[in-house]
mmCIF file of C-alpha atoms in Angstrom:
data_model
loop_
_atom_site.group_PDB
_atom_site.id
_atom_site.type_symbol
_atom_site.label_atom_id
_atom_site.label_comp_id
_atom_site.label_asym_id
_atom_site.label_seq_id
_atom_site.Cartn_x
_atom_site.Cartn_y
_atom_site.Cartn_z
ATOM 1 C CA MET A 267 146.300 47.171 65.147
ATOM 2 C CA ASN A 268 143.036 46.039 66.947
ATOM 3 C CA LEU A 269 140.551 43.152 66.809
ATOM 4 C CA LYS A 270 138.099 45.255 64.869
ATOM 5 C CA GLN A 271 140.610 45.923 61.999
ATOM 6 C CA LEU A 272 141.431 42.136 61.769
ATOM 7 C CA GLU A 273 137.714 41.372 61.732
ATOM 8 C CA VAL A 274 137.023 43.694 58.886
ATOM 9 C CA PHE A 275 140.227 42.565 56.945
ATOM 10 C CA LEU A 276 139.081 38.862 57.092
ATOM 11 C CA TRP A 277 135.485 39.755 55.964
ATOM 12 C CA VAL A 278 136.990 41.663 52.962
ATOM 13 C CA ALA A 279 139.104 38.874 52.120
ATOM 14 C CA GLU A 280 136.524 36.158 52.428
ATOM 15 C CA LEU A 281 133.942 38.209 50.373
ATOM 16 C CA LYS A 282 136.443 39.678 47.922
ATOM 17 C CA GLY A 283 134.908 43.078 48.024
ATOM 18 C CA PHE A 284 134.555 46.052 50.294
ATOM 19 C CA THR A 285 130.989 46.637 49.438
ATOM 20 C CA LYS A 286 130.135 43.028 50.234
ATOM 21 C CA ALA A 287 131.919 43.151 53.635
ATOM 22 C CA ALA A 288 130.328 46.538 54.554
ATOM 23 C CA LYS A 289 126.822 45.030 54.111
ATOM 24 C CA ARG A 290 127.863 41.924 56.138
ATOM 25 C CA LEU A 291 129.276 44.094 58.928
ATOM 26 C CA TYR A 292 126.355 46.661 58.849
ATOM 27 C CA MET A 293 128.947 49.398 58.132
ATOM 28 C CA SER A 294 129.442 52.113 55.402
ATOM 29 C CA GLN A 295 131.994 51.305 52.668
ATOM 30 C CA PRO A 296 134.164 54.302 53.687
ATOM 31 C CA ALA A 297 134.344 52.921 57.225
ATOM 32 C CA VAL A 298 135.438 49.591 55.973
ATOM 33 C CA SER A 299 137.978 51.439 53.747
ATOM 34 C CA PHE A 300 139.186 53.370 56.700
ATOM 35 C CA GLN A 301 139.693 50.109 58.803
ATOM 36 C CA ILE A 302 141.716 48.556 56.033
ATOM 37 C CA GLN A 303 143.757 51.668 55.459
ATOM 38 C CA SER A 304 144.540 51.986 59.242
ATOM 39 C CA LEU A 305 145.879 48.404 59.162
ATOM 40 C CA GLU A 306 147.947 48.714 56.256
ATOM 41 C CA GLU A 307 149.280 51.812 57.636
ATOM 42 C CA PHE A 308 150.305 50.154 60.853
ATOM 43 C CA LEU A 309 151.733 47.131 59.298
ATOM 44 C CA GLY A 310 153.271 49.201 56.543
ATOM 45 C CA VAL A 311 152.385 46.863 53.636
ATOM 46 C CA LYS A 312 149.527 46.773 51.120
ATOM 47 C CA LEU A 313 147.091 43.928 51.921
ATOM 48 C CA PHE A 314 144.897 43.894 48.779
ATOM 49 C CA TRP A 315 145.177 44.536 45.033
ATOM 50 C CA ARG A 316 141.997 46.222 43.783
ATOM 51 C CA ASN A 317 140.532 45.981 40.266
ATOM 52 C CA GLU A 318 137.131 46.681 38.732
ATOM 53 C CA LYS A 319 135.597 43.423 39.919
ATOM 54 C CA ASN A 320 136.804 42.418 43.320
ATOM 55 C CA VAL A 321 139.787 42.610 45.434
ATOM 56 C CA ILE A 322 142.823 40.092 45.626
ATOM 57 C CA LEU A 323 145.060 39.474 48.719
ATOM 58 C CA THR A 324 148.698 40.411 48.204
ATOM 59 C CA GLU A 325 151.417 38.171 49.390
ATOM 60 C CA ALA A 326 151.475 39.940 52.695
ATOM 61 C CA GLY A 327 147.710 39.903 52.776
ATOM 62 C CA LYS A 328 147.528 36.007 52.270
ATOM 63 C CA LEU A 329 150.200 35.625 55.221
ATOM 64 C CA LEU A 330 147.947 38.100 57.481
ATOM 65 C CA PHE A 331 144.891 36.223 56.557
ATOM 66 C CA GLU A 332 146.009 32.783 58.065
ATOM 67 C CA GLN A 333 147.357 34.400 61.260
ATOM 68 C CA ALA A 334 144.391 36.791 61.653
ATOM 69 C CA LYS A 335 141.918 33.803 61.546
ATOM 70 C CA GLN A 336 143.857 32.113 64.470
ATOM 71 C CA ILE A 337 144.053 35.546 66.493
ATOM 72 C CA VAL A 338 140.377 36.271 66.082
ATOM 73 C CA ALA A 339 139.390 32.684 66.832
ATOM 74 C CA HIS A 340 141.583 32.724 69.908
ATOM 75 C CA PHE A 341 140.116 35.925 71.024
ATOM 76 C CA TYR A 342 136.477 34.567 70.991
ATOM 77 C CA LYS A 343 137.785 31.329 72.709
ATOM 78 C CA ILE A 344 139.192 33.386 75.509
ATOM 79 C CA LYS A 345 135.860 35.416 75.625
ATOM 80 C CA SER A 346 133.866 32.201 75.708
ATOM 81 C CA VAL A 347 136.095 30.735 78.496
ATOM 82 C CA VAL A 348 135.864 33.725 80.579
ATOM 83 C CA ASN A 349 132.095 33.834 80.135
ATOM 84 C CA ASP A 350 131.699 30.221 81.148
ATOM 85 C CA LEU A 351 133.418 31.095 84.360
ATOM 86 C CA LYS A 352 131.362 34.163 85.081
ATOM 87 C CA GLU A 353 128.409 32.180 84.344
ATOM 88 C CA LEU A 354 129.762 29.203 86.447
ATOM 89 C CA LYS A 355 129.503 26.698 83.617
ATOM 90 C CA THR A 356 132.952 25.753 84.562
ATOM 91 C CA GLY A 357 135.658 26.618 87.266
ATOM 92 C CA SER A 358 136.992 25.183 90.568
ATOM 93 C CA LEU A 359 136.490 25.693 94.150
ATOM 94 C CA THR A 360 138.699 24.510 96.976
ATOM 95 C CA ILE A 361 137.318 24.617 100.590
ATOM 96 C CA GLY A 362 139.013 23.826 103.807
ATOM 97 C CA ALA A 363 136.767 22.713 106.663
ATOM 98 C CA SER A 364 137.063 21.570 110.364
ATOM 99 C CA THR A 365 135.525 18.175 111.105
ATOM 100 C CA ILE A 366 131.871 19.225 111.830
ATOM 101 C CA PRO A 367 131.237 21.388 108.812
ATOM 102 C CA GLY A 368 133.151 19.243 106.488
ATOM 103 C CA GLU A 369 131.655 15.848 107.450
ATOM 104 C CA TYR A 370 128.143 16.773 108.436
ATOM 105 C CA ILE A 371 127.087 20.073 106.865
ATOM 106 C CA LEU A 372 129.125 20.724 103.675
ATOM 107 C CA PRO A 373 128.095 17.517 101.837
ATOM 108 C CA LYS A 374 124.370 18.704 101.879
ATOM 109 C CA LEU A 375 125.408 22.292 100.914
ATOM 110 C CA ILE A 376 127.749 21.147 98.182
ATOM 111 C CA GLY A 377 125.139 18.732 96.710
ATOM 112 C CA ASP A 378 122.580 21.530 96.487
ATOM 113 C CA PHE A 379 125.062 23.834 94.977
ATOM 114 C CA ARG A 380 126.267 21.442 92.286
ATOM 115 C CA ARG A 381 122.650 20.536 91.176
ATOM 116 C CA GLN A 382 122.623 24.449 90.156
ATOM 117 C CA PHE A 383 126.125 24.502 89.093
ATOM 118 C CA PRO A 384 127.158 21.039 88.061
ATOM 119 C CA GLY A 385 130.329 22.376 86.037
ATOM 120 C CA ILE A 386 132.097 23.345 89.002
ATOM 121 C CA GLN A 387 134.775 21.109 90.472
ATOM 122 C CA ILE A 388 134.951 21.283 94.342
ATOM 123 C CA ASN A 389 137.689 20.023 96.361
ATOM 124 C CA VAL A 390 137.232 19.828 100.345
ATOM 125 C CA ARG A 391 140.324 19.450 102.525
ATOM 126 C CA ILE A 392 139.460 18.485 106.300
ATOM 127 C CA ALA A 393 141.522 19.271 109.289
ATOM 128 C CA GLY A 394 141.262 21.205 112.543
ATOM 129 C CA SER A 395 140.136 24.777 112.775
ATOM 130 C CA ALA A 396 143.728 26.048 113.336
ATOM 131 C CA GLN A 397 144.834 24.306 110.007
ATOM 132 C CA VAL A 398 142.010 25.698 107.990
ATOM 133 C CA GLU A 399 143.016 29.298 109.128
ATOM 134 C CA LYS A 400 146.610 28.522 108.029
ATOM 135 C CA TRP A 401 145.466 27.112 104.671
ATOM 136 C CA LEU A 402 143.509 30.384 104.078
ATOM 137 C CA LEU A 403 146.354 32.652 105.045
ATOM 138 C CA ASN A 404 148.653 30.650 102.777
ATOM 139 C CA ARG A 405 146.050 30.877 99.900
ATOM 140 C CA GLU A 406 145.670 27.220 99.439
ATOM 141 C CA ILE A 407 142.045 27.294 99.745
ATOM 142 C CA ASP A 408 139.254 29.795 98.597
ATOM 143 C CA LEU A 409 136.906 29.449 101.418
ATOM 144 C CA GLY A 410 137.370 28.125 105.107
ATOM 145 C CA PHE A 411 134.726 26.540 107.490
ATOM 146 C CA CYS A 412 135.630 26.291 111.088
ATOM 147 C CA GLY A 413 134.304 26.080 114.664
ATOM 148 C CA THR A 414 136.146 29.082 116.086
ATOM 149 C CA LEU A 415 136.095 32.872 115.590
ATOM 150 C CA ILE A 416 139.046 33.712 113.485
ATOM 151 C CA SER A 417 140.347 37.210 113.915
ATOM 152 C CA GLY A 418 142.731 38.766 111.380
ATOM 153 C CA LYS A 419 143.058 42.268 109.632
ATOM 154 C CA GLU A 420 142.212 40.786 106.210
ATOM 155 C CA ILE A 421 140.002 37.809 107.115
ATOM 156 C CA GLU A 422 136.459 37.953 107.089
ATOM 157 C CA CYS A 423 134.713 35.710 109.581
ATOM 158 C CA LEU A 424 130.957 35.176 109.404
ATOM 159 C CA PRO A 425 128.764 32.869 111.518
ATOM 160 C CA PHE A 426 126.509 30.762 109.341
ATOM 161 C CA LEU A 427 125.141 28.092 111.816
ATOM 162 C CA THR A 428 124.629 27.387 115.588
ATOM 163 C CA ASP A 429 126.120 23.990 116.784
ATOM 164 C CA HIS A 430 125.227 22.487 119.838
ATOM 165 C CA LEU A 431 127.781 20.391 121.686
ATOM 166 C CA VAL A 432 126.572 17.422 124.010
ATOM 167 C CA LEU A 433 128.295 15.578 126.725
ATOM 168 C CA ILE A 434 128.210 11.808 125.762
ATOM 169 C CA ALA A 435 129.163 8.682 127.976
ATOM 170 C CA PRO A 436 129.286 4.989 127.255
ATOM 171 C CA VAL A 437 125.917 3.060 127.624
ATOM 172 C CA ASP A 438 127.020 1.264 130.727
ATOM 173 C CA HIS A 439 128.244 4.444 132.498
ATOM 174 C CA PRO A 440 126.711 5.101 135.874
ATOM 175 C CA TRP A 441 125.346 8.523 134.770
ATOM 176 C CA GLU A 442 121.658 8.114 133.873
ATOM 177 C CA ALA A 443 120.809 8.634 130.198
ATOM 178 C CA GLY A 444 119.095 12.145 129.703
ATOM 179 C CA GLY A 445 120.087 12.967 133.336
ATOM 180 C CA GLU A 446 121.647 16.106 134.645
ATOM 181 C CA ILE A 447 125.094 16.290 136.485
ATOM 182 C CA LYS A 448 126.701 19.310 138.160
ATOM 183 C CA ILE A 449 129.672 20.948 136.268
ATOM 184 C CA SER A 450 132.059 19.916 139.318
ATOM 185 C CA ASP A 451 131.220 16.164 138.507
ATOM 186 C CA LEU A 452 133.181 16.596 135.237
ATOM 187 C CA VAL A 453 136.555 16.665 136.963
ATOM 188 C CA LYS A 454 135.990 13.242 138.293
ATOM 189 C CA GLU A 455 135.832 11.692 134.853
ATOM 190 C CA LYS A 456 138.175 10.402 132.213
ATOM 191 C CA PHE A 457 137.971 12.314 128.997
ATOM 192 C CA VAL A 458 138.514 11.340 125.260
ATOM 193 C CA LEU A 459 138.883 14.773 123.519
ATOM 194 C CA ARG A 460 139.813 16.281 120.132
ATOM 195 C CA GLU A 461 143.317 17.477 119.804
ATOM 196 C CA SER A 462 144.320 20.944 120.927
ATOM 197 C CA GLY A 463 143.291 23.506 118.171
ATOM 198 C CA SER A 464 140.042 21.771 117.466
ATOM 199 C CA GLY A 465 137.147 24.162 117.585
ATOM 200 C CA THR A 466 134.992 21.611 119.657
ATOM 201 C CA ARG A 467 137.998 21.442 122.200
ATOM 202 C CA LYS A 468 138.273 25.179 122.501
ATOM 203 C CA THR A 469 134.424 25.688 122.824
ATOM 204 C CA PHE A 470 134.237 23.116 125.572
ATOM 205 C CA GLU A 471 137.375 24.617 127.486
ATOM 206 C CA THR A 472 136.035 28.021 127.231
ATOM 207 C CA SER A 473 132.816 26.965 128.576
ATOM 208 C CA LEU A 474 134.458 25.196 131.595
ATOM 209 C CA ALA A 475 136.745 28.403 132.188
ATOM 210 C CA ARG A 476 133.475 30.528 132.531
ATOM 211 C CA SER A 477 132.466 28.254 135.409
ATOM 212 C CA ASN A 478 136.225 28.393 136.934
ATOM 213 C CA ILE A 479 137.178 25.049 135.847
ATOM 214 C CA SER A 480 140.617 24.932 134.003
ATOM 215 C CA LYS A 481 141.435 22.401 131.446
ATOM 216 C CA GLU A 482 144.232 21.183 133.646
ATOM 217 C CA GLN A 483 141.599 19.965 136.161
ATOM 218 C CA LEU A 484 140.356 17.470 133.606
ATOM 219 C CA SER A 485 141.709 13.893 133.341
ATOM 220 C CA ILE A 486 142.196 13.633 129.636
ATOM 221 C CA VAL A 487 143.186 9.952 128.847
ATOM 222 C CA MET A 488 143.206 10.372 124.917
ATOM 223 C CA GLU A 489 143.188 12.897 122.370
ATOM 224 C CA MET A 490 142.042 12.166 118.684
ATOM 225 C CA GLY A 491 142.188 13.878 115.444
ATOM 226 C CA SER A 492 138.768 12.823 114.402
ATOM 227 C CA THR A 493 135.296 13.331 115.928
ATOM 228 C CA ARG A 494 134.104 9.863 114.773
ATOM 229 C CA ALA A 495 137.050 8.345 116.289
ATOM 230 C CA VAL A 496 136.303 10.073 119.649
ATOM 231 C CA ILE A 497 132.740 8.789 119.593
ATOM 232 C CA THR A 498 134.037 5.234 118.830
ATOM 233 C CA ALA A 499 136.341 5.540 121.842
ATOM 234 C CA VAL A 500 133.424 6.580 123.902
ATOM 235 C CA GLU A 501 131.428 3.508 122.655
ATOM 236 C CA ALA A 502 134.249 1.304 123.642
ATOM 237 C CA GLY A 503 134.175 2.678 127.253
ATOM 238 C CA LEU A 504 137.397 4.563 127.113
ATOM 239 C CA GLY A 505 135.923 7.759 128.796
ATOM 240 C CA VAL A 506 133.367 10.498 128.083
ATOM 241 C CA SER A 507 133.518 13.434 125.747
ATOM 242 C CA VAL A 508 131.970 16.511 124.301
ATOM 243 C CA VAL A 509 131.116 16.418 120.772
ATOM 244 C CA SER A 510 128.771 18.272 118.259
ATOM 245 C CA PHE A 511 125.226 16.699 118.301
ATOM 246 C CA LEU A 512 125.536 16.725 114.500
ATOM 247 C CA ALA A 513 128.116 13.979 114.874
ATOM 248 C CA ALA A 514 126.525 12.172 117.917
ATOM 249 C CA ARG A 515 122.961 12.162 116.585
ATOM 250 C CA ASP A 516 123.017 8.779 114.806
ATOM 251 C CA PRO A 517 125.011 6.871 117.541
ATOM 252 C CA LEU A 518 122.570 8.284 120.111
ATOM 253 C CA LEU A 519 119.609 7.047 118.083
ATOM 254 C CA LEU A 520 121.056 3.737 117.861
ATOM 255 C CA GLY A 521 121.808 3.380 121.529
ATOM 256 C CA LEU A 522 125.552 3.053 121.138
ATOM 257 C CA ILE A 523 126.177 5.977 123.517
ATOM 258 C CA LYS A 524 124.116 8.158 125.684
ATOM 259 C CA GLU A 525 123.729 11.901 126.278
ATOM 260 C CA ILE A 526 124.195 13.508 129.586
ATOM 261 C CA ARG A 527 123.005 17.093 130.422
ATOM 262 C CA VAL A 528 125.328 19.464 132.549
ATOM 263 C CA HIS A 529 123.616 21.948 134.750
ATOM 264 C CA ASN A 530 124.341 25.547 133.833
ATOM 265 C CA LEU A 531 127.091 24.733 131.227
ATOM 266 C CA ASP A 532 126.325 26.400 127.826
ATOM 267 C CA LEU A 533 127.794 24.382 125.018
ATOM 268 C CA ASN A 534 126.424 26.121 122.123
ATOM 269 C CA ARG A 535 128.783 27.644 119.594
ATOM 270 C CA LYS A 536 128.658 29.208 116.114
ATOM 271 C CA LEU A 537 130.296 27.719 112.978
ATOM 272 C CA TYR A 538 131.973 30.184 110.724
ATOM 273 C CA VAL A 539 132.814 30.732 107.000
ATOM 274 C CA ILE A 540 136.062 32.703 106.614
ATOM 275 C CA ARG A 541 137.723 34.203 103.598
ATOM 276 C CA ASP A 542 140.600 36.246 102.999
ATOM 277 C CA GLN A 543 139.704 39.880 101.662
ATOM 278 C CA SER A 544 143.112 40.836 100.766
ATOM 279 C CA TRP A 545 143.019 39.017 97.522
ATOM 280 C CA MET A 546 140.646 38.324 94.651
ATOM 281 C CA SER A 547 138.847 35.049 94.982
ATOM 282 C CA ASN A 548 137.122 33.224 92.036
ATOM 283 C CA PHE A 549 133.706 33.483 90.755
ATOM 284 C CA ALA A 550 132.627 29.988 92.096
ATOM 285 C CA ALA A 551 134.010 31.003 95.685
ATOM 286 C CA GLU A 552 131.965 34.174 95.550
ATOM 287 C CA THR A 553 128.900 32.401 94.430
ATOM 288 C CA PHE A 554 129.094 29.427 97.044
ATOM 289 C CA HIS A 555 129.686 32.061 99.796
ATOM 290 C CA SER A 556 126.569 33.754 98.855
ATOM 291 C CA PHE A 557 124.757 30.484 98.402
ATOM 292 C CA ILE A 558 125.124 29.266 102.095
ATOM 293 C CA PHE A 559 123.526 32.323 103.337
ATOM 294 C CA THR A 560 120.283 31.973 101.203
ATOM 295 C CA GLN A 561 117.036 32.032 103.044
ATOM 296 C CA GLU A 562 116.560 28.331 102.040
ATOM 297 C CA ASN A 563 119.721 27.102 103.778
ATOM 298 C CA ASN A 564 119.188 29.289 106.701
ATOM 299 C CA LEU A 565 115.851 27.539 107.264
ATOM 300 C CA LEU A 566 117.439 24.152 106.516
ATOM 301 C CA PHE A 567 120.113 24.472 109.441
ATOM 302 C CA SER A 568 118.129 26.564 111.757
#
């Protein structure tokens, strides 16, 4: 038994004739008769009584008629739902992101994406880069955005944006705003930093290591799980810090903190989008992944 046989059966029953059904289905009458005969053989019962004027459903035919309508309707409902998913008329997307992509980049990207695909429900979970990687490996998210390069056999990690970190200090700090200090001056200061595992923290420590300064040489007076909290702590005079310019831009413009340049310290880093290639992701995730690499968005974030 197959869907074609059920559809032919329904049309014969509705139109009460093989010839009428054949015309409606653009089939020959023998082809219609063959479909009904095959269905009857499969079920082992007669479905129609035939007379000179029309055909009449048997008891078994009446029972099948009600069930077949539901089966065919359900089939087309499934087909419609799947097509909606493929065409992104509906669906869901769960994203895990570290602080900088999650708070300063994704809102704009998601807004642009949903203007094209308003039926997609998007959920964003924000944590440190290490946690985002765990979420991906546990298949709790479809895509991840983080500030560190993730390596793994099945993980695809692609850079999508260059992020510039800046050294910030309270406005009353002796360092001159816009001035330049030596790397060795950093070990004399008190730092308020993101927690271990943060992409920002790792980038800063890696940059220092290239200049032969270990993280143990820093005086870290406070660790915080939020970049905004770090900036607020610097505003309050609790220490200096290194954060993404994306997060510091507005406080700098408002004069709440000041930026200090560090001679020969490279604080640029890549932000990455990650996905697990070992399992099938959904249509929305694949489309959003392609969307962030469009020329328009590359120009936006360059």
